[in-house]
Every structure is written in C-alpha cells, then in structure tokens.
C-alpha cells in the first residue's frame, strides 16, 4: 500500500463502500488492513497470518504483481480467494490451479500484454508521424513488461 498511496486510497474507498453496503443489508463485515510495503517477504508474512485467521474470508490486494505472485501459492493452498486489483502481470493468469481445478487468485486490471499491445497499436495506427518517447523506470516494472510487447506488432 505505502508504495502507491493513490491506488491504495481508491481501493480502500471501494472496500469501505462495499463494507457499508453489506452492513446496511444486515451482513456484518469486518475489514482488516495490512501494508506489505511492496516487499515479497513482508507480503508472505501477512498472507501466512491471514490464512491462519478463520475470520478472513478473502483478500483484496496485494498492491503489485510481484507481491501478488509471491502470496498466490499461500492463498491458493489455503483456499482463500485473493483479488489483485492493481496487479497487471500476465504471470497471474498462468498460475497453476489447485489439484481440484479451482483457481483462487484473480486479476481485475488489464494485463501488461494487453496494455502494451493497445498502446503500440495506438502509436502505430493513430499517431503515425508523431514522435513517442518511452523510458525505463526501474521502480515501475509494468512499464518494462509493456515494452516487451511493442516488437510483437
């Protein structure tokens, strides 16, 4: 959460709205908030804590693809649904399903492949003679993953 406060703020707003609607409908819903700091080790520790708590029914988060990928086996093994609203890695869709064929990890944002391809098509088809400049930003791996899909067009 702390790595991207604007995204975290919007996710928390959505969670608060869902909680409010559930409570108004007579369904008590408690929300637990944790910050993994975009660190895989910390994310795994949080996931281990969550799966041991019988009151935790599902998880919304973690905030990045790398933390979502790190915790996916923990949630899947323990049959906890995890929704990754800001994770964009195509690797999330490639995670192996459990032996029972059920997938417990869901990405709701478009993948890097989709975004990179859409952006490349827009540049090639619509901008044509206009210059576009891209650069790598090491702290934002999505840009690097999107870049991989440009040569595919």
PDB file of C-alpha atoms in Angstrom:
ATOM      1  CA  UNK A   1       0.000   0.000   0.000  1.00  0.00           C
ATOM      2  CA  UNK A   2       2.652   2.500   1.001  1.00  0.00           C
ATOM      3  CA  UNK A   3       4.329   2.241  -2.403  1.00  0.00           C
ATOM      4  CA  UNK A   4       1.314   3.595  -4.281  1.00  0.00           C
ATOM      5  CA  UNK A   5      -0.843   5.669  -1.980  1.00  0.00           C
ATOM      6  CA  UNK A   6      -3.217   6.889  -4.693  1.00  0.00           C
ATOM      7  CA  UNK A   7      -4.057   3.331  -5.767  1.00  0.00           C
ATOM      8  CA  UNK A   8      -4.338   2.225  -2.140  1.00  0.00           C
ATOM      9  CA  UNK A   9      -6.674   5.121  -1.365  1.00  0.00           C
ATOM     10  CA  UNK A  10      -9.026   4.191  -4.202  1.00  0.00           C
ATOM     11  CA  UNK A  11      -9.001   0.503  -3.291  1.00  0.00           C
ATOM     12  CA  UNK A  12      -9.789   1.354   0.332  1.00  0.00           C
ATOM     13  CA  UNK A  13     -12.650   3.626  -0.793  1.00  0.00           C
ATOM     14  CA  UNK A  14     -14.146   0.744  -2.736  1.00  0.00           C
ATOM     15  CA  UNK A  15     -13.734  -1.612   0.199  1.00  0.00           C
ATOM     16  CA  UNK A  16     -15.326   0.914   2.563  1.00  0.00           C
ATOM     17  CA  UNK A  17     -18.280   1.302   0.198  1.00  0.00           C
ATOM     18  CA  UNK A  18     -18.746  -2.477  -0.042  1.00  0.00           C
ATOM     19  CA  UNK A  19     -18.488  -2.777   3.739  1.00  0.00           C
ATOM     20  CA  UNK A  20     -21.080  -0.027   4.199  1.00  0.00           C
ATOM     21  CA  UNK A  21     -23.470  -1.715   1.758  1.00  0.00           C
ATOM     22  CA  UNK A  22     -23.013  -5.091   3.471  1.00  0.00           C
ATOM     23  CA  UNK A  23     -23.686  -3.636   6.916  1.00  0.00           C
ATOM     24  CA  UNK A  24     -26.791  -1.804   5.655  1.00  0.00           C
ATOM     25  CA  UNK A  25     -28.010  -5.134   4.248  1.00  0.00           C
ATOM     26  CA  UNK A  26     -27.581  -6.726   7.672  1.00  0.00           C
ATOM     27  CA  UNK A  27     -24.357  -8.580   6.910  1.00  0.00           C
ATOM     28  CA  UNK A  28     -21.621  -7.754   9.402  1.00  0.00           C
ATOM     29  CA  UNK A  29     -18.351  -7.273   7.561  1.00  0.00           C
ATOM     30  CA  UNK A  30     -15.085  -6.505   9.278  1.00  0.00           C
ATOM     31  CA  UNK A  31     -12.157  -5.201   7.235  1.00  0.00           C
ATOM     32  CA  UNK A  32      -8.529  -5.838   8.169  1.00  0.00           C
ATOM     33  CA  UNK A  33      -5.891  -3.588   6.598  1.00  0.00           C
ATOM     34  CA  UNK A  34      -2.233  -4.518   6.219  1.00  0.00           C
ATOM     35  CA  UNK A  35       0.644  -2.888   4.361  1.00  0.00           C
ATOM     36  CA  UNK A  36       3.185  -5.171   2.702  1.00  0.00           C
ATOM     37  CA  UNK A  37       5.326  -2.216   1.585  1.00  0.00           C
ATOM     38  CA  UNK A  38       5.622  -3.895  -1.826  1.00  0.00           C
ATOM     39  CA  UNK A  39       8.025  -6.379  -0.247  1.00  0.00           C
ATOM     40  CA  UNK A  40       7.595 -10.078  -1.062  1.00  0.00           C
ATOM     41  CA  UNK A  41       8.869 -11.301   2.309  1.00  0.00           C
ATOM     42  CA  UNK A  42       6.542  -8.994   4.198  1.00  0.00           C
ATOM     43  CA  UNK A  43       3.668  -9.918   1.878  1.00  0.00           C
ATOM     44  CA  UNK A  44       4.220 -13.628   2.566  1.00  0.00           C
ATOM     45  CA  UNK A  45       4.262 -12.998   6.325  1.00  0.00           C
ATOM     46  CA  UNK A  46       0.956 -11.123   6.059  1.00  0.00           C
ATOM     47  CA  UNK A  47      -0.533 -13.892   3.912  1.00  0.00           C
ATOM     48  CA  UNK A  48       0.554 -16.549   6.432  1.00  0.00           C
ATOM     49  CA  UNK A  49      -1.089 -14.543   9.209  1.00  0.00           C
ATOM     50  CA  UNK A  50      -4.297 -14.083   7.202  1.00  0.00           C
ATOM     51  CA  UNK A  51      -4.714 -17.765   6.288  1.00  0.00           C
ATOM     52  CA  UNK A  52      -4.450 -18.712   9.974  1.00  0.00           C
ATOM     53  CA  UNK A  53      -7.297 -16.347  10.892  1.00  0.00           C
ATOM     54  CA  UNK A  54     -10.631 -18.153  10.416  1.00  0.00           C
ATOM     55  CA  UNK A  55     -12.398 -14.791  10.210  1.00  0.00           C
ATOM     56  CA  UNK A  56     -10.623 -13.843   6.967  1.00  0.00           C
ATOM     57  CA  UNK A  57     -12.784 -14.920   4.046  1.00  0.00           C
ATOM     58  CA  UNK A  58     -10.975 -13.213   1.156  1.00  0.00           C
ATOM     59  CA  UNK A  59      -8.179 -10.790   0.370  1.00  0.00           C
ATOM     60  CA  UNK A  60      -8.225  -7.696  -1.824  1.00  0.00           C
ATOM     61  CA  UNK A  61      -4.637  -6.897  -2.729  1.00  0.00           C
ATOM     62  CA  UNK A  62      -1.633  -7.114  -2.665  1.00  0.00           C
ATOM     63  CA  UNK A  63      -0.649  -3.922  -4.436  1.00  0.00           C
ATOM     64  CA  UNK A  64       1.801  -5.147  -7.058  1.00  0.00           C
ATOM     65  CA  UNK A  65       2.277  -8.079  -9.373  1.00  0.00           C
ATOM     66  CA  UNK A  66       5.438  -9.197  -7.596  1.00  0.00           C
ATOM     67  CA  UNK A  67       3.743  -9.363  -4.185  1.00  0.00           C
ATOM     68  CA  UNK A  68       0.594 -10.937  -5.638  1.00  0.00           C
ATOM     69  CA  UNK A  69       2.695 -13.628  -7.305  1.00  0.00           C
ATOM     70  CA  UNK A  70       4.631 -14.206  -4.084  1.00  0.00           C
ATOM     71  CA  UNK A  71       1.499 -14.804  -1.988  1.00  0.00           C
ATOM     72  CA  UNK A  72      -0.625 -16.617  -4.574  1.00  0.00           C
ATOM     73  CA  UNK A  73       0.509 -20.129  -3.551  1.00  0.00           C
ATOM     74  CA  UNK A  74      -0.230 -19.380   0.114  1.00  0.00           C
ATOM     75  CA  UNK A  75      -3.790 -18.211  -0.531  1.00  0.00           C
ATOM     76  CA  UNK A  76      -4.488 -20.910  -3.102  1.00  0.00           C
ATOM     77  CA  UNK A  77      -3.198 -23.694  -0.855  1.00  0.00           C
ATOM     78  CA  UNK A  78      -5.447 -22.440   1.938  1.00  0.00           C
ATOM     79  CA  UNK A  79      -8.482 -21.823  -0.292  1.00  0.00           C
ATOM     80  CA  UNK A  80      -8.595 -18.075   0.330  1.00  0.00           C
ATOM     81  CA  UNK A  81      -9.823 -16.039  -2.634  1.00  0.00           C
ATOM     82  CA  UNK A  82      -7.432 -13.206  -3.470  1.00  0.00           C
ATOM     83  CA  UNK A  83      -8.389 -10.404  -5.828  1.00  0.00           C
ATOM     84  CA  UNK A  84      -5.427  -8.444  -7.178  1.00  0.00           C
ATOM     85  CA  UNK A  85      -6.968  -5.165  -8.395  1.00  0.00           C
ATOM     86  CA  UNK A  86      -3.727  -3.423  -9.363  1.00  0.00           C
ATOM     87  CA  UNK A  87      -1.591  -6.372 -10.447  1.00  0.00           C
ATOM     88  CA  UNK A  88      -1.002  -6.454 -14.195  1.00  0.00           C
ATOM     89  CA  UNK A  89       1.450  -9.297 -14.801  1.00  0.00           C
ATOM     90  CA  UNK A  90       0.372 -11.953 -17.274  1.00  0.00           C
ATOM     91  CA  UNK A  91       2.005 -14.465 -14.908  1.00  0.00           C
ATOM     92  CA  UNK A  92      -1.042 -14.252 -12.613  1.00  0.00           C
ATOM     93  CA  UNK A  93      -3.177 -15.840 -15.331  1.00  0.00           C
ATOM     94  CA  UNK A  94      -0.614 -18.624 -15.754  1.00  0.00           C
ATOM     95  CA  UNK A  95      -0.600 -19.731 -12.121  1.00  0.00           C
ATOM     96  CA  UNK A  96      -1.318 -23.440 -11.774  1.00  0.00           C
ATOM     97  CA  UNK A  97      -4.724 -24.336 -10.478  1.00  0.00           C
ATOM     98  CA  UNK A  98      -5.044 -26.466  -7.394  1.00  0.00           C
ATOM     99  CA  UNK A  99      -5.441 -30.228  -7.780  1.00  0.00           C
ATOM    100  CA  UNK A 100      -9.206 -29.722  -7.503  1.00  0.00           C
ATOM    101  CA  UNK A 101      -9.063 -27.458 -10.596  1.00  0.00           C
ATOM    102  CA  UNK A 102     -10.026 -24.331  -8.703  1.00  0.00           C
ATOM    103  CA  UNK A 103      -8.205 -21.043  -9.095  1.00  0.00           C
ATOM    104  CA  UNK A 104      -8.267 -18.739  -6.075  1.00  0.00           C
ATOM    105  CA  UNK A 105      -6.298 -15.789  -7.477  1.00  0.00           C
ATOM    106  CA  UNK A 106      -7.966 -13.190  -9.715  1.00  0.00           C
ATOM    107  CA  UNK A 107      -6.535 -10.168 -11.514  1.00  0.00           C
ATOM    108  CA  UNK A 108      -9.044  -7.418 -12.341  1.00  0.00           C
ATOM    109  CA  UNK A 109      -6.752  -4.935 -14.112  1.00  0.00           C
ATOM    110  CA  UNK A 110      -5.792  -5.355 -17.769  1.00  0.00           C
ATOM    111  CA  UNK A 111      -2.544  -7.255 -18.227  1.00  0.00           C
ATOM    112  CA  UNK A 112       0.735  -5.658 -19.263  1.00  0.00           C
ATOM    113  CA  UNK A 113       0.484  -7.573 -22.523  1.00  0.00           C
ATOM    114  CA  UNK A 114      -2.936  -6.072 -23.269  1.00  0.00           C
ATOM    115  CA  UNK A 115      -1.856  -2.540 -22.310  1.00  0.00           C
ATOM    116  CA  UNK A 116       1.452  -2.732 -24.172  1.00  0.00           C
ATOM    117  CA  UNK A 117      -0.191  -4.058 -27.318  1.00  0.00           C
ATOM    118  CA  UNK A 118      -3.002  -1.474 -27.186  1.00  0.00           C
ATOM    119  CA  UNK A 119      -0.505   1.346 -26.706  1.00  0.00           C
ATOM    120  CA  UNK A 120       1.688   0.100 -29.551  1.00  0.00           C
ATOM    121  CA  UNK A 121      -1.325  -0.148 -31.880  1.00  0.00           C
ATOM    122  CA  UNK A 122      -2.414   3.368 -30.956  1.00  0.00           C
ATOM    123  CA  UNK A 123       1.058   4.745 -31.686  1.00  0.00           C
ATOM    124  CA  UNK A 124       1.378   2.851 -34.983  1.00  0.00           C
ATOM    125  CA  UNK A 125      -2.154   3.440 -36.268  1.00  0.00           C
ATOM    126  CA  UNK A 126      -3.217   6.798 -34.856  1.00  0.00           C
ATOM    127  CA  UNK A 127      -0.111   8.832 -34.138  1.00  0.00           C
ATOM    128  CA  UNK A 128       1.779   7.682 -37.248  1.00  0.00           C
ATOM    129  CA  UNK A 129       4.227  10.562 -37.826  1.00  0.00           C
ATOM    130  CA  UNK A 130       4.198  11.805 -34.259  1.00  0.00           C
ATOM    131  CA  UNK A 131       7.135  11.003 -32.031  1.00  0.00           C
ATOM    132  CA  UNK A 132       6.680   8.908 -28.917  1.00  0.00           C
ATOM    133  CA  UNK A 133       9.308   8.610 -26.211  1.00  0.00           C
ATOM    134  CA  UNK A 134       9.495   5.739 -23.731  1.00  0.00           C
ATOM    135  CA  UNK A 135      11.958   5.167 -20.968  1.00  0.00           C
ATOM    136  CA  UNK A 136      12.542   2.515 -18.352  1.00  0.00           C
ATOM    137  CA  UNK A 137      11.639   3.250 -14.782  1.00  0.00           C
ATOM    138  CA  UNK A 138      13.190   0.545 -12.565  1.00  0.00           C
ATOM    139  CA  UNK A 139      10.749   1.074  -9.682  1.00  0.00           C
ATOM    140  CA  UNK A 140       7.789   0.578 -12.031  1.00  0.00           C
ATOM    141  CA  UNK A 141       8.187  -2.843 -13.674  1.00  0.00           C
ATOM    142  CA  UNK A 142       4.865  -2.536 -15.525  1.00  0.00           C
ATOM    143  CA  UNK A 143       6.495  -0.134 -17.992  1.00  0.00           C
ATOM    144  CA  UNK A 144       9.241  -2.644 -18.645  1.00  0.00           C
ATOM    145  CA  UNK A 145       6.757  -5.502 -19.136  1.00  0.00           C
ATOM    146  CA  UNK A 146       4.595  -3.388 -21.503  1.00  0.00           C
ATOM    147  CA  UNK A 147       7.693  -2.554 -23.537  1.00  0.00           C
ATOM    148  CA  UNK A 148       8.205  -6.256 -24.262  1.00  0.00           C
ATOM    149  CA  UNK A 149       5.034  -6.325 -26.375  1.00  0.00           C
ATOM    150  CA  UNK A 150       5.914  -3.489 -28.749  1.00  0.00           C
ATOM    151  CA  UNK A 151       8.094  -5.590 -31.098  1.00  0.00           C
ATOM    152  CA  UNK A 152       5.260  -8.129 -31.458  1.00  0.00           C
ATOM    153  CA  UNK A 153       3.234  -5.847 -33.751  1.00  0.00           C
TER     154      UNK A 153
END
